[in-house]
mmCIF file of C-alpha atoms and ligand atoms in Angstrom:
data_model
loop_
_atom_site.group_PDB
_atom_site.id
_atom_site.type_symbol
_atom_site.label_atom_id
_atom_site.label_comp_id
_atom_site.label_asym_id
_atom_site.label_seq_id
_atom_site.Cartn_x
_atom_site.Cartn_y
_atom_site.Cartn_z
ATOM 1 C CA UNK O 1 5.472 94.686 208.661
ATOM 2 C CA UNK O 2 5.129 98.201 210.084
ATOM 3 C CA UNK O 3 4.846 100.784 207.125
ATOM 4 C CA UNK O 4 5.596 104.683 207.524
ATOM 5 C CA UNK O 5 3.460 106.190 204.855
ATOM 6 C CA UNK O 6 3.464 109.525 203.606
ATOM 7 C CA UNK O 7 1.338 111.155 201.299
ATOM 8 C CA UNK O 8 -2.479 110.128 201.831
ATOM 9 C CA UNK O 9 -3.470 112.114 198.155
ATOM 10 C CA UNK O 10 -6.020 110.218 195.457
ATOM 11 C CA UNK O 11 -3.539 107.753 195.047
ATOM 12 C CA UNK O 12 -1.669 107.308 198.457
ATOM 13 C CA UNK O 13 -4.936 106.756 200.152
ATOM 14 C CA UNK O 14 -5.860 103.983 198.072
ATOM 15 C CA UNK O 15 -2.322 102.196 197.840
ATOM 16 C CA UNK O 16 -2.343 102.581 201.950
ATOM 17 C CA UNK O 17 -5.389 101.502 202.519
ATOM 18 C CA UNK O 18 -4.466 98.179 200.850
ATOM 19 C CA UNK O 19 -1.292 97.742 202.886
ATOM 20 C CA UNK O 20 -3.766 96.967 205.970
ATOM 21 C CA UNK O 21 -6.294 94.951 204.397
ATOM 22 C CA UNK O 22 -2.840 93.163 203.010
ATOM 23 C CA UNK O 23 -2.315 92.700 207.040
ATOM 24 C CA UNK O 24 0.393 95.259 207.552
ATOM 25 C CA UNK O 25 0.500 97.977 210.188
ATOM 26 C CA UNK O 26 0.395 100.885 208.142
ATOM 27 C CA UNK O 27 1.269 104.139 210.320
ATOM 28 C CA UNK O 28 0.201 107.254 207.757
ATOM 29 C CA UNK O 29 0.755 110.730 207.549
ATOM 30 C CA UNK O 30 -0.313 113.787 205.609
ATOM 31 C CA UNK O 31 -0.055 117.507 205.448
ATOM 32 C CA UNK O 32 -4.005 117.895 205.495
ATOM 33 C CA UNK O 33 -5.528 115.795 207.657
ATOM 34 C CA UNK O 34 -7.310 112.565 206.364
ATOM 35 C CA UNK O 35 -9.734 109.799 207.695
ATOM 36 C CA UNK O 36 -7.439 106.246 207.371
ATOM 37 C CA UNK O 37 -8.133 102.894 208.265
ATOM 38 C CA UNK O 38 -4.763 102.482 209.986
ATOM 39 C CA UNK O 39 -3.182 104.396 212.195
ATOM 40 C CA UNK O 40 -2.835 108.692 211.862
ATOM 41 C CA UNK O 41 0.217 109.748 212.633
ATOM 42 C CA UNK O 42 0.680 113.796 213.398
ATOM 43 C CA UNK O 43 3.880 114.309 211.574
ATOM 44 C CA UNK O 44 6.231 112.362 209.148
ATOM 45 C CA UNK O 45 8.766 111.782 211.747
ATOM 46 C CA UNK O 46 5.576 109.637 213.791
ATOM 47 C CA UNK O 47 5.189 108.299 210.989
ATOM 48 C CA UNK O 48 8.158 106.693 210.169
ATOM 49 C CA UNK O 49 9.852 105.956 213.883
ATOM 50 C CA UNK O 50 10.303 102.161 214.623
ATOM 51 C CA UNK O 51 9.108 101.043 210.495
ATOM 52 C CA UNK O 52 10.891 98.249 208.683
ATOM 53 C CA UNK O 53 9.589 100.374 205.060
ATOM 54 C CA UNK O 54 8.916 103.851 204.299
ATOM 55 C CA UNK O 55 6.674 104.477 201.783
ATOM 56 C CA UNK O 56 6.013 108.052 199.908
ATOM 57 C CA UNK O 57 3.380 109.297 197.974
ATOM 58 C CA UNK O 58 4.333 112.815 197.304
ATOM 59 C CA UNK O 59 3.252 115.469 194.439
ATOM 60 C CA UNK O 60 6.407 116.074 193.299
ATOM 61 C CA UNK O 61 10.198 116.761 193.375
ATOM 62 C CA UNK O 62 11.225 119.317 196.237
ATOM 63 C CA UNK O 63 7.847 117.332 198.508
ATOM 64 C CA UNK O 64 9.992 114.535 198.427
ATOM 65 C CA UNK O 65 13.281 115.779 199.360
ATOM 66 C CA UNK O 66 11.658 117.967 202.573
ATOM 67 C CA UNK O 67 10.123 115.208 203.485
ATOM 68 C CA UNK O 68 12.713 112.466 203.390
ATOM 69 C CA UNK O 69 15.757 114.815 203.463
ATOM 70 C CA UNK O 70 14.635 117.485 205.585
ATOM 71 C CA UNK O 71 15.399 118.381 209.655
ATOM 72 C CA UNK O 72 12.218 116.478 210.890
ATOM 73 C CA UNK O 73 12.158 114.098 208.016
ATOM 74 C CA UNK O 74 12.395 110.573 207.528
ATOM 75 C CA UNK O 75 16.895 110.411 207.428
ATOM 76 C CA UNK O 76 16.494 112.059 211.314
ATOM 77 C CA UNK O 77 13.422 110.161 212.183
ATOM 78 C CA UNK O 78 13.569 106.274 211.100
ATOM 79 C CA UNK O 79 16.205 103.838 211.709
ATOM 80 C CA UNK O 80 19.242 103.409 209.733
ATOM 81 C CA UNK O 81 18.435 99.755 207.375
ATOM 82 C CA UNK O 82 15.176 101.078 206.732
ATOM 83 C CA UNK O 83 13.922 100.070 203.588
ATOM 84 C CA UNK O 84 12.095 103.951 201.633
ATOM 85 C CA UNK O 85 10.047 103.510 199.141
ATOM 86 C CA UNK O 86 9.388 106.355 196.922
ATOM 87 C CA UNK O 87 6.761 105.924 194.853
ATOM 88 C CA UNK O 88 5.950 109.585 194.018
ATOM 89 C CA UNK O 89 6.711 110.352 190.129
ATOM 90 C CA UNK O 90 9.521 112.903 190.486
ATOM 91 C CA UNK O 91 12.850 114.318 188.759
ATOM 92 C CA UNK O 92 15.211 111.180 187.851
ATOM 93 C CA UNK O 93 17.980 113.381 188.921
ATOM 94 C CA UNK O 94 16.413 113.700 192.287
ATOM 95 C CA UNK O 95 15.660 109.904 192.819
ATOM 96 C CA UNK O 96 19.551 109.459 192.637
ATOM 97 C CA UNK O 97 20.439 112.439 195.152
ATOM 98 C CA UNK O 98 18.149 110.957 197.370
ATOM 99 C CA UNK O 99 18.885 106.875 196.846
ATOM 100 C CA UNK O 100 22.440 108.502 197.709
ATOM 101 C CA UNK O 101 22.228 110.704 200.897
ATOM 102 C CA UNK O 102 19.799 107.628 202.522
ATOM 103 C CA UNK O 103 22.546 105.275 201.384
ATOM 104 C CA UNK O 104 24.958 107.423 202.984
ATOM 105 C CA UNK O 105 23.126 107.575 205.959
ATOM 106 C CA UNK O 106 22.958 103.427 206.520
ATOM 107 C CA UNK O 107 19.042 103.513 204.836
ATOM 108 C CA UNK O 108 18.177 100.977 201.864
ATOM 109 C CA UNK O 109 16.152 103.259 198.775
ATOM 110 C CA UNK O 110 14.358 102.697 195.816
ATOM 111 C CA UNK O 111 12.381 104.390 193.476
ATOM 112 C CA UNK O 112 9.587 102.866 191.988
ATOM 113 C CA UNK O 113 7.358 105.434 190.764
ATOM 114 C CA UNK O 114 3.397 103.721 189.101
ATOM 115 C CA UNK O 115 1.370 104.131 186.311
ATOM 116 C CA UNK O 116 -2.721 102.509 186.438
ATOM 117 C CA UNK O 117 -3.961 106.054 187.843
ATOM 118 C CA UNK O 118 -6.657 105.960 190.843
ATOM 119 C CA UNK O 119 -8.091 102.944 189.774
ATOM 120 C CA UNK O 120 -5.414 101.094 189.964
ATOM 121 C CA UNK O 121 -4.486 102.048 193.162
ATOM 122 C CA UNK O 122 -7.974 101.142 194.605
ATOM 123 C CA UNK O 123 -7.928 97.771 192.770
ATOM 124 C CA UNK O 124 -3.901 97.416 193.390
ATOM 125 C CA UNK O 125 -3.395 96.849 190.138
ATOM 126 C CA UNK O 126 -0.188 99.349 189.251
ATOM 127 C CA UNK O 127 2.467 98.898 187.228
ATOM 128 C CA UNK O 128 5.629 99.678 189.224
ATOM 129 C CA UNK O 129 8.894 100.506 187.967
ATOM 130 C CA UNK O 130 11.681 100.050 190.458
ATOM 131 C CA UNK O 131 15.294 101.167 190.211
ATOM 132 C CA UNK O 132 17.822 100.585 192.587
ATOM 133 C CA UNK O 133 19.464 97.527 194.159
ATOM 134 C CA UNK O 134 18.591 94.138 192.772
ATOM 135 C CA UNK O 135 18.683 93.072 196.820
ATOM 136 C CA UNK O 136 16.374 95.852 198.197
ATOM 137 C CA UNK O 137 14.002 95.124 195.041
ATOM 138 C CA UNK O 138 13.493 91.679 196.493
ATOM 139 C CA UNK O 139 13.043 92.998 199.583
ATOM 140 C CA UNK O 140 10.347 95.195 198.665
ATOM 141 C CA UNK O 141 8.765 93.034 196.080
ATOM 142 C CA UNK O 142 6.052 91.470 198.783
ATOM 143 C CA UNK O 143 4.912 95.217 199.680
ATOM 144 C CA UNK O 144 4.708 96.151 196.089
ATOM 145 C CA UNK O 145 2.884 93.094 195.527
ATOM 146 C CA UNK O 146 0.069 94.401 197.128
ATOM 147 C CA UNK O 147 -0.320 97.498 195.491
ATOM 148 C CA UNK O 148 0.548 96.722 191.666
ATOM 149 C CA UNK O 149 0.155 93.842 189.236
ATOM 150 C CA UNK O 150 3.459 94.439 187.144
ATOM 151 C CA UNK O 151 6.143 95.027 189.410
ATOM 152 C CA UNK O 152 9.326 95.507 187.295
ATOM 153 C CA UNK O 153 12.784 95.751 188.285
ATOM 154 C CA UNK O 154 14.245 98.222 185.797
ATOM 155 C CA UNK O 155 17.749 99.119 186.681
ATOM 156 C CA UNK O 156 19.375 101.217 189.515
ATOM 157 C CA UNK O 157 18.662 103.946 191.347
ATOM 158 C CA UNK O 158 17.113 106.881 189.257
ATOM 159 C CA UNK O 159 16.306 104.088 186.546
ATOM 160 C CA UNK O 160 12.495 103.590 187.585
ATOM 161 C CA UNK O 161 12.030 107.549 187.427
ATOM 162 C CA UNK O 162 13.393 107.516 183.874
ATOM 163 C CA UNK O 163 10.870 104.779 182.463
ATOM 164 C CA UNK O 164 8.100 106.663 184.554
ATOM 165 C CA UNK O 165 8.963 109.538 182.454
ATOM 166 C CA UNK O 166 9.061 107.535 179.362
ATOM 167 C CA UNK O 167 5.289 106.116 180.551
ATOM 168 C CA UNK O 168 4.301 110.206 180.727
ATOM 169 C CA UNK O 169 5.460 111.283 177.309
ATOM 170 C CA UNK O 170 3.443 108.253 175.485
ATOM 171 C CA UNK O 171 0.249 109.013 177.898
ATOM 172 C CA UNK O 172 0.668 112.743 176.903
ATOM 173 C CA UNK O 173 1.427 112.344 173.177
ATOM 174 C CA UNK O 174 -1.629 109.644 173.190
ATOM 175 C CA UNK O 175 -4.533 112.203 175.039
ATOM 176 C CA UNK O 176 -2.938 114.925 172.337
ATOM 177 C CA UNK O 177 -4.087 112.443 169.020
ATOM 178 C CA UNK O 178 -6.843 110.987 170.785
ATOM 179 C CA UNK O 179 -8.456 114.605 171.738
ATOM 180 C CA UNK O 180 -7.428 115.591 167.590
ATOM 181 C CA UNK O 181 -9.544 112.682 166.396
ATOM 182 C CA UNK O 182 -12.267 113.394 168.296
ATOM 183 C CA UNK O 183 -11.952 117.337 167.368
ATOM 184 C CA UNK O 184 -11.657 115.905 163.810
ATOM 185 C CA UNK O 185 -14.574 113.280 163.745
ATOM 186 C CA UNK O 186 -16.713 115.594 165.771
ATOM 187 C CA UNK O 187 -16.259 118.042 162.873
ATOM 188 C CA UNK O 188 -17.320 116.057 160.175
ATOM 189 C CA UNK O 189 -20.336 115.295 162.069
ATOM 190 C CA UNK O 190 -19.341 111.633 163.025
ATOM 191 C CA UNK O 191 -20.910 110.183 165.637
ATOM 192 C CA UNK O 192 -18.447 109.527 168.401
ATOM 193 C CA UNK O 193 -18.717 106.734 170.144
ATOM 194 C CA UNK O 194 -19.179 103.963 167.001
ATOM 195 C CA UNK O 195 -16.267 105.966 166.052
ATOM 196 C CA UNK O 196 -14.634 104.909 169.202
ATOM 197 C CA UNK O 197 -15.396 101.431 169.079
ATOM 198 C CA UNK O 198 -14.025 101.194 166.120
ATOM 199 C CA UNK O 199 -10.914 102.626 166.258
ATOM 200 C CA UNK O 200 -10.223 101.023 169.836
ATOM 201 C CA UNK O 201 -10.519 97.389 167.996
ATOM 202 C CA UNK O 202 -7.937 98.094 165.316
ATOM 203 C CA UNK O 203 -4.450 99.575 165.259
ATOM 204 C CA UNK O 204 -5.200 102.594 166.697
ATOM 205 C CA UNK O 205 -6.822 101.083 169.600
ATOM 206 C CA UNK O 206 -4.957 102.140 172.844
ATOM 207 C CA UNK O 207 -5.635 102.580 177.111
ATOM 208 C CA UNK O 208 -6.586 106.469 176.082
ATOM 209 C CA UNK O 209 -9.371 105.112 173.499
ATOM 210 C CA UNK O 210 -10.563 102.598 176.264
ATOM 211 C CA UNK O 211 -10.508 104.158 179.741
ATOM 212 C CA UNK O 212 -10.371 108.447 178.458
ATOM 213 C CA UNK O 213 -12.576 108.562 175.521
ATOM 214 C CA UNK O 214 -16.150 108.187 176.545
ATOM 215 C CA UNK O 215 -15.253 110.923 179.483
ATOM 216 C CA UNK O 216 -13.639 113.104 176.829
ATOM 217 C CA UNK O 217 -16.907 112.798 174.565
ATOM 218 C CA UNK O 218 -19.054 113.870 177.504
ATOM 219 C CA UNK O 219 -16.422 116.958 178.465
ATOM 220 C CA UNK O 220 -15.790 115.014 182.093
ATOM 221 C CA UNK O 221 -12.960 116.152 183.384
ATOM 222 C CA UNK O 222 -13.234 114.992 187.304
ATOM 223 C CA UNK O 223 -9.673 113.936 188.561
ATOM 224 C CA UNK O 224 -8.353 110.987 187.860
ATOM 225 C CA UNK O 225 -4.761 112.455 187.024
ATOM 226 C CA UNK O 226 -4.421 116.368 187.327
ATOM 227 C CA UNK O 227 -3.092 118.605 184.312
ATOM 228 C CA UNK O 228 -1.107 120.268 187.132
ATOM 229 C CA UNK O 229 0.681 116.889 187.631
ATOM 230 C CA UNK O 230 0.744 115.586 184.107
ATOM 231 C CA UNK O 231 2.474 119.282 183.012
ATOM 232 C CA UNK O 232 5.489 118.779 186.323
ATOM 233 C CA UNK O 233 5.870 115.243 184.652
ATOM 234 C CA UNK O 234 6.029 116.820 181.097
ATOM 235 C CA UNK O 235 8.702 119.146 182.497
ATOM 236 C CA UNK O 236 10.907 115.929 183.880
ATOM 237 C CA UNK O 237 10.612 114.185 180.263
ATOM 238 C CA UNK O 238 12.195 117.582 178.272
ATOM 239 C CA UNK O 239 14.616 118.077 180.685
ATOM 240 C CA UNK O 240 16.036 114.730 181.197
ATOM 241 C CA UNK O 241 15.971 114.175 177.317
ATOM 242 C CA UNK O 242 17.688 117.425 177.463
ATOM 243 C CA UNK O 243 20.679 116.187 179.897
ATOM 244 C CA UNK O 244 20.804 112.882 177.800
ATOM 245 C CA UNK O 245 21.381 115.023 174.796
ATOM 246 C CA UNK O 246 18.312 113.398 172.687
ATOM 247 C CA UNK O 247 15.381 115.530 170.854
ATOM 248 C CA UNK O 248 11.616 114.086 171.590
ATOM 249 C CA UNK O 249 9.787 116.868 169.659
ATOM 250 C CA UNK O 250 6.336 115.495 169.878
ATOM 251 C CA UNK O 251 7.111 114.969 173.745
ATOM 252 C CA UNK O 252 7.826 119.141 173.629
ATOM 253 C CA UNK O 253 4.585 119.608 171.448
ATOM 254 C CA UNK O 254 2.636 117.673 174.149
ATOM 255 C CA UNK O 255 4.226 119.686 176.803
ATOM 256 C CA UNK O 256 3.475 122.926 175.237
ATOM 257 C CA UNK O 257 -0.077 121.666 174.888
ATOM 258 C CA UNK O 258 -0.256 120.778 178.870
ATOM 259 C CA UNK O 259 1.295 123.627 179.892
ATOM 260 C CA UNK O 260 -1.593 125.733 177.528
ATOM 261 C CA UNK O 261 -4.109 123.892 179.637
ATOM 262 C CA UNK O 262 -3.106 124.917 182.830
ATOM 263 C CA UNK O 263 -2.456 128.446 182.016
ATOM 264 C CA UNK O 264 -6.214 128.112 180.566
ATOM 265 C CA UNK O 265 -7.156 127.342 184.131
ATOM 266 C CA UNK O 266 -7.630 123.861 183.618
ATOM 267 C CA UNK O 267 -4.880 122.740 186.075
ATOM 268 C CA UNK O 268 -6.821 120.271 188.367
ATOM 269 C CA UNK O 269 -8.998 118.881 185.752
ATOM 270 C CA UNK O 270 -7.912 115.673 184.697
ATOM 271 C CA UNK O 271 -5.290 114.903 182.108
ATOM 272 C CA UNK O 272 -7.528 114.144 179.655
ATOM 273 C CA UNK O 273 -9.068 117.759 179.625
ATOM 274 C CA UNK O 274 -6.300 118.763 177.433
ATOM 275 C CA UNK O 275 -9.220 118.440 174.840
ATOM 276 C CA UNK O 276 -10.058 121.355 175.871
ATOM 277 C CA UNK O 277 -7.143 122.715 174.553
ATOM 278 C CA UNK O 278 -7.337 120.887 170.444
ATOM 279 C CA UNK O 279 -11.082 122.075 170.561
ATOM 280 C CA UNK O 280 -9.968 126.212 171.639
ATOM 281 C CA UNK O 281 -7.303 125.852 168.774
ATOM 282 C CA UNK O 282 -9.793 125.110 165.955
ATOM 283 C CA UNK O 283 -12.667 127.396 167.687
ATOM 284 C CA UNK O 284 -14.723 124.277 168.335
HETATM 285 P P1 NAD A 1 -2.311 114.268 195.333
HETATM 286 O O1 NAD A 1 -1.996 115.717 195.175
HETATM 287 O O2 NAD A 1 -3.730 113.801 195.297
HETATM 288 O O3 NAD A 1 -1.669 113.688 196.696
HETATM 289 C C1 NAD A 1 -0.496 114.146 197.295
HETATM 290 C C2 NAD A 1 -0.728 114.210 198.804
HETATM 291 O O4 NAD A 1 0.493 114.550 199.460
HETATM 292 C C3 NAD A 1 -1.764 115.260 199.205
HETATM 293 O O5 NAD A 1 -2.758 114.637 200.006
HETATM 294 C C4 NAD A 1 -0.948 116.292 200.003
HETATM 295 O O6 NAD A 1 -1.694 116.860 201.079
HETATM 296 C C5 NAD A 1 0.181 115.435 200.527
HETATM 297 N N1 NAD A 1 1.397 116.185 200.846
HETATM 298 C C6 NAD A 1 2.043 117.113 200.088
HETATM 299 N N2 NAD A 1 3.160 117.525 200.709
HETATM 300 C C7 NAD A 1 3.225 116.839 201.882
HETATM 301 C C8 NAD A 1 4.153 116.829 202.954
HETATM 302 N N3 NAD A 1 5.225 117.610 202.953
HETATM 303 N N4 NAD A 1 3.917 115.985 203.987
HETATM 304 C C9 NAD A 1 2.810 115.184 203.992
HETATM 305 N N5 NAD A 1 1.910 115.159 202.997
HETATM 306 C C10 NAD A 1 2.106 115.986 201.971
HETATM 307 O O7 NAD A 1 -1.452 113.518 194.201
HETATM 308 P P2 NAD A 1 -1.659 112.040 193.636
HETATM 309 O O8 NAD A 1 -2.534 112.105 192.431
HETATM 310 O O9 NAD A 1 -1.977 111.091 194.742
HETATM 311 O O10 NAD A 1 -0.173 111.774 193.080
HETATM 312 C C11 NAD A 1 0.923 111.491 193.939
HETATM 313 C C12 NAD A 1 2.138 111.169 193.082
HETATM 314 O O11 NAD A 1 1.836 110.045 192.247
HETATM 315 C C13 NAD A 1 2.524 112.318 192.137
HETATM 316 O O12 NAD A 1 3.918 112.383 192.006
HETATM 317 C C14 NAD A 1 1.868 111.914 190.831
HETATM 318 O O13 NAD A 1 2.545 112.471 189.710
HETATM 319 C C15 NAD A 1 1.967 110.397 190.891
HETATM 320 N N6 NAD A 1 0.953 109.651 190.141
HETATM 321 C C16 NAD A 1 -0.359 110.005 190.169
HETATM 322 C C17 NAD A 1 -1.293 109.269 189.435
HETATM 323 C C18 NAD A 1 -2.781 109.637 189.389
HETATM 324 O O14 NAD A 1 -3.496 109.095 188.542
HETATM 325 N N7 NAD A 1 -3.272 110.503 190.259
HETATM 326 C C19 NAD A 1 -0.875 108.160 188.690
HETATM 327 C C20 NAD A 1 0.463 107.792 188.723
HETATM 328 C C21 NAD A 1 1.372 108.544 189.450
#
């Protein structure tokens, strides 16, 4: 298949890169220019003229609508049956304008935002949530093989954006108690990583314990998943539990608690940095 691809970031490079080992001709653009295996294109609209998919990769909310909605952007450049693929985690609300201005202009959309950070992407081993229709899902389902292990059909449009922000709040809440723990056992002079093993075989054993801790012990905070990113997606979880009238107050704690670490200057450290945070608040 021909893929547009936009957004060659630490996890679109990865996830593109795969497309053309997968056999595909994978046309990519981004803002910054970046070495690629496929093809560089100079601009979105390149990008995405004569594709069968579109697929973004995008930071965040207004990204994706200049890029897909805008003059030069994909609506104006790619032909109408197009199947886009957006695959950047962004506003729920957003997903649906968008699934409904390409529908409206003859295109196919889903969103199907991941979880499985950069290693996942390099292995292609994400967990995708998809919303939108059941008959584009299928028709993406071979592409998103390729980049992700558990590719889940979730509802419609909007739908995969919602359970993306459902994935954020437990990943947030989880760094929070795991970085406490460690604060804690640290304190009583424990010695952390026995501590570690032990917890991660029990009930308290979680993906934080086994992928975070050990950089968390040794204060490494390379990216991975940015604070900047994890605090936007922090910001989608309050305000679409807002709009759906329900209360997640350890979800608002959390995002209190990311939003601390990027006014500390800790924005493009990764998530898991918000350690840095629990250790300021007790002095440690
Ligand atoms: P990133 O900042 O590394 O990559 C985004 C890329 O988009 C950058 O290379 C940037 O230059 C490019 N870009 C921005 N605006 C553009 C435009 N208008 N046209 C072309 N290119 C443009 O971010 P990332 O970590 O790859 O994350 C991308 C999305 O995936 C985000 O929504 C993020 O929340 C989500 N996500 C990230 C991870 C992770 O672990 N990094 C995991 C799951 C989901």
């Amino acid at each position: 298949m021909i893929i547009g691809f936009i957004g060659l970031g630490i996890m679109g490079l990865p996830m593109a890169t795969n497309l053309v080992t997968a056999g595909h001709d994978v046309r990519a653009y981004n803002r910054s220019p970046r070495e690629f295996s496929g093809t560089v294109a100079d601009s979105a609209a390149a990008a995405v003229t004569g594709a069968d998919v579109v697929i973004t990769m995008l930071p965040d909310s207004p990204d994706v609508e200049a890029v897909v909605l805008g003059p030069d952007g994909v609506l104006a450049a790619a032909a109408p049956g197009t199947l886009l693929i957006d695959m950047s985690t962004i506003a729920p609300a957003t997903a649906r304008t968008i699934a409904d201005a390409a529908t409206e202009a003859g295109f196919r959309a889903l969103d199907a935002p991941v979880s499985g950070g950069e290693q996942g992407a390099i292995d292609g081993a994400l967990s995708i949530m998809v919303g939108g229709a059941a008959d584009d899902f299928q028709a993406a389902k071979p592409v998103l093989d390729v980049l992700g292990s558990t590719v889940v059909h979730v509802g419609p449009a909007g739908s995969g954006q919602t359970v993306k922000a459902a994935n954020q709040l437990i990943v947030a809440g989880t760094i929070g108690l795991v970085a406490e723990a460690l604060t804690f056992l640290a304190a009583h002079s424990v010695d952390l990583e026995p501590a570690v093993a032990v917890l991660a075989g029990g009930l308290a054993g979680n993906r934080i314990l086994d992928r975070k801790a050990a950089g968390m012990i040794a204060h490494h905070f390379e990216p991975g998943f940015r604070i900047d990113l994890h605090h936007k997606d922090l910001g989608i979880v309050v305000d679409s539990a807002r709009a759906a009238g329900v209360t997640v107050p350890l979800g608002a704690v959390a995002a209190q608690l990311m939003g601390a670490a990027r006014a500390q200057g800790h924005g493009s450290l990764d998530h898991s940095a918000l350690l840095l945070v629990i250790e300021a608040l007790s002095k440690r």
